[in-house]
mmCIF file of C-alpha atoms in Angstrom:
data_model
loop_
_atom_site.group_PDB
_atom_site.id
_atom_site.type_symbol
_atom_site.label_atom_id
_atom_site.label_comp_id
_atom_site.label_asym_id
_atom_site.label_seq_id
_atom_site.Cartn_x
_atom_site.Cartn_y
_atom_site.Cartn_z
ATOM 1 C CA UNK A 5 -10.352 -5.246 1.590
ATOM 2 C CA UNK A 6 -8.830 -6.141 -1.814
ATOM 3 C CA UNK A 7 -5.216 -5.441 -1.087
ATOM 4 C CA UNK A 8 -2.708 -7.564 0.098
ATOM 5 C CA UNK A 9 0.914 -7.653 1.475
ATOM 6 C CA UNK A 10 2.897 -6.979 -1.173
ATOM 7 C CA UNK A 11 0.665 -5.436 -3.580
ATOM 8 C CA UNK A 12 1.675 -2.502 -5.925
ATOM 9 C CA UNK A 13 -0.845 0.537 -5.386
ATOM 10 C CA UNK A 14 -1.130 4.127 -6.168
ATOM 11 C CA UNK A 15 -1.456 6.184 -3.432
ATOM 12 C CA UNK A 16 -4.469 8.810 -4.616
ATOM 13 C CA UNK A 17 -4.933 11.437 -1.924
ATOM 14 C CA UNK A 18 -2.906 12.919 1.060
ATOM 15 C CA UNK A 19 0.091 15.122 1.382
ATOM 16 C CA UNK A 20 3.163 13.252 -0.984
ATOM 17 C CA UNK A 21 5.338 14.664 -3.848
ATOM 18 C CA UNK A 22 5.100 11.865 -5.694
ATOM 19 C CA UNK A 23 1.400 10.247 -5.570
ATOM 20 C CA UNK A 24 1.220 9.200 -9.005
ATOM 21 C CA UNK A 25 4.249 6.644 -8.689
ATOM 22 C CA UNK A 26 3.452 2.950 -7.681
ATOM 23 C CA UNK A 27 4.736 1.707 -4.682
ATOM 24 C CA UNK A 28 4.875 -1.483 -2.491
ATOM 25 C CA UNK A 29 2.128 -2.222 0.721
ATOM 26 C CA UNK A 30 4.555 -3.354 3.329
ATOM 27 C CA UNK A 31 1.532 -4.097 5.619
ATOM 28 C CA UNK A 32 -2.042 -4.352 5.527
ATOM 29 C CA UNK A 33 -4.144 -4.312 8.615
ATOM 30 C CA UNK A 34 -7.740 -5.609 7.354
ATOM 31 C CA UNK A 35 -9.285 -5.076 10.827
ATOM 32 C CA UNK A 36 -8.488 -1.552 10.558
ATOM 33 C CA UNK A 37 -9.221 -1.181 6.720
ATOM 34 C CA UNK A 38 -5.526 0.497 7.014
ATOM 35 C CA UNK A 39 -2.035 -0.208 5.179
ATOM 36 C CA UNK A 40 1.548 0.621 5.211
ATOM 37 C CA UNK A 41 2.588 1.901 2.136
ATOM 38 C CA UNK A 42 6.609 2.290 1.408
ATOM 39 C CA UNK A 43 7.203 5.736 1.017
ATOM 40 C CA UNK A 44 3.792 7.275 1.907
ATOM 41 C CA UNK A 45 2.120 8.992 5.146
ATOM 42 C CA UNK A 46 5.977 9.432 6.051
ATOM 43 C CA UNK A 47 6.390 10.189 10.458
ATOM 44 C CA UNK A 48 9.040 11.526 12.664
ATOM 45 C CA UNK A 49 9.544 9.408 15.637
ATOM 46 C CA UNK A 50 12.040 11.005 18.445
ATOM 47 C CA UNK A 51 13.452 8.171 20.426
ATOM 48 C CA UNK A 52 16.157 8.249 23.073
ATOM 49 C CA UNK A 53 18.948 5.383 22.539
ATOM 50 C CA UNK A 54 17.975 2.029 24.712
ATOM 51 C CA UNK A 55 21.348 0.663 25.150
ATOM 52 C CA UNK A 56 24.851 1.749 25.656
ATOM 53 C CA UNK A 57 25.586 2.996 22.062
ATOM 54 C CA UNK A 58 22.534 2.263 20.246
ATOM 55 C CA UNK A 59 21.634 5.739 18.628
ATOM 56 C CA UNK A 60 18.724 8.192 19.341
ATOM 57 C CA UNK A 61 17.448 10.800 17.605
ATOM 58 C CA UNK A 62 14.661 10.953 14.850
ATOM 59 C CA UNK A 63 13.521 8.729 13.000
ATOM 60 C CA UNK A 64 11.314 8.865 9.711
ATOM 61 C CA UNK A 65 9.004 5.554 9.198
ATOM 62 C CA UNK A 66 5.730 5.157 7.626
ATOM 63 C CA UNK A 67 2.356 5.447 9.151
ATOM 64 C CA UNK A 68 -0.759 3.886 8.690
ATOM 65 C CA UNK A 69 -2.623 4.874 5.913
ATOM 66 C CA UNK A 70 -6.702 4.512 5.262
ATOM 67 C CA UNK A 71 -7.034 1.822 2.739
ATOM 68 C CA UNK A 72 -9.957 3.929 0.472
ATOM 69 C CA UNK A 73 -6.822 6.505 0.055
ATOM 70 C CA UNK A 74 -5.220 4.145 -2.309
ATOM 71 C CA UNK A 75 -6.153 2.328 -5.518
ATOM 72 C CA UNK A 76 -4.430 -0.938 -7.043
ATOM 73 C CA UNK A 77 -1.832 -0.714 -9.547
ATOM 74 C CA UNK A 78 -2.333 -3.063 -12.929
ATOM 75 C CA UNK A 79 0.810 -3.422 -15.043
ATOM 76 C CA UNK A 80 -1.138 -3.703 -18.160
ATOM 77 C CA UNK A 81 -3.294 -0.565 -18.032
ATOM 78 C CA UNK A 82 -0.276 1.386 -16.313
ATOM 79 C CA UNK A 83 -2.582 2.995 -13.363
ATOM 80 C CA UNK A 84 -4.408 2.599 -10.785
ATOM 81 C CA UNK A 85 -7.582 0.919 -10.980
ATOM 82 C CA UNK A 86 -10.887 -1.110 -9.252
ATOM 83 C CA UNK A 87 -10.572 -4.810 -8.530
ATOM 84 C CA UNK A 88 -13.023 -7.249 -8.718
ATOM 85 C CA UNK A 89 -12.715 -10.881 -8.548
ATOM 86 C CA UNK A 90 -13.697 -13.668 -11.106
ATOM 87 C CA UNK A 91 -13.288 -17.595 -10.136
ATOM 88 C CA UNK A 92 -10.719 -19.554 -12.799
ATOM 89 C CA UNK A 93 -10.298 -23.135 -12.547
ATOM 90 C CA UNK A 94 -11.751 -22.925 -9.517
ATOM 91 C CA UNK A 95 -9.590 -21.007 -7.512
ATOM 92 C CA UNK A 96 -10.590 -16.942 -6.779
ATOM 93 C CA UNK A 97 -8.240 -14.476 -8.364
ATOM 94 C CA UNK A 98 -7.979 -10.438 -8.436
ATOM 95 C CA UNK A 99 -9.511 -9.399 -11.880
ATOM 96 C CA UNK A 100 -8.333 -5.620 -13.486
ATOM 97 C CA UNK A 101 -11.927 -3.419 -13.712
ATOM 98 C CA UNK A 102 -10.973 -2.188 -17.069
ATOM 99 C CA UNK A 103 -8.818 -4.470 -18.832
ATOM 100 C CA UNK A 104 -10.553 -7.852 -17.422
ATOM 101 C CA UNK A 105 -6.972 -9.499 -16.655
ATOM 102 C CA UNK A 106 -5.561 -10.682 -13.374
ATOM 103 C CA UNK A 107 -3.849 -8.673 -10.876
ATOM 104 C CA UNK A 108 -0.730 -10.437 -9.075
#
């Protein structure tokens, strides 16, 4: 998997007004070939308080989301795009499909 923690993608399928906006990956589960994007696959959790008054109610969060369901955002082509990797100065780094630069 080629995304990260803290990655910008585009989310490019699934049920959300705004898909074509990038957002942040506030988890990536690798095992699972699933992340948690901010704003995306949004959930309604009912939960009854736990303490004396703590609140209940629902609750809207974010739920995973299939990694192949997003694509990673590059600043200089403004979209989303395929990553590759290309090794400079010896250290591995994300590499932009279509522009050739790298991806932080």
């Amino acid at each position: 998997m080629k995304i990260k923690k803290g990655d910008t993608v585009i989310v490019i399928s699934g049920e959300s007004k705004d898909l074509s906006k990038p957002k942040k990956v506030l988890r990536a589960m690798p095992s699972e070939n699933k992340l948690i994007v901010e704003g995306a696959n949004m959930i309604i959790r009912h939960t009854k308080p736990k303490k004396m008054g703590e609140a209940g109610g629902r609750i809207e969060k974010e739920a995973p989301i299939d990694a192949s369901n997003v694509m990673l955002y590059c600043p200089n082509c403004k979209k989303g795009v395929r990553a590759g990797y290309e090794v400079v100065d010896g250290k591995k780094t994300r590499i932009c499909k279509e522009c050739k630069k790298a991806i932080q």
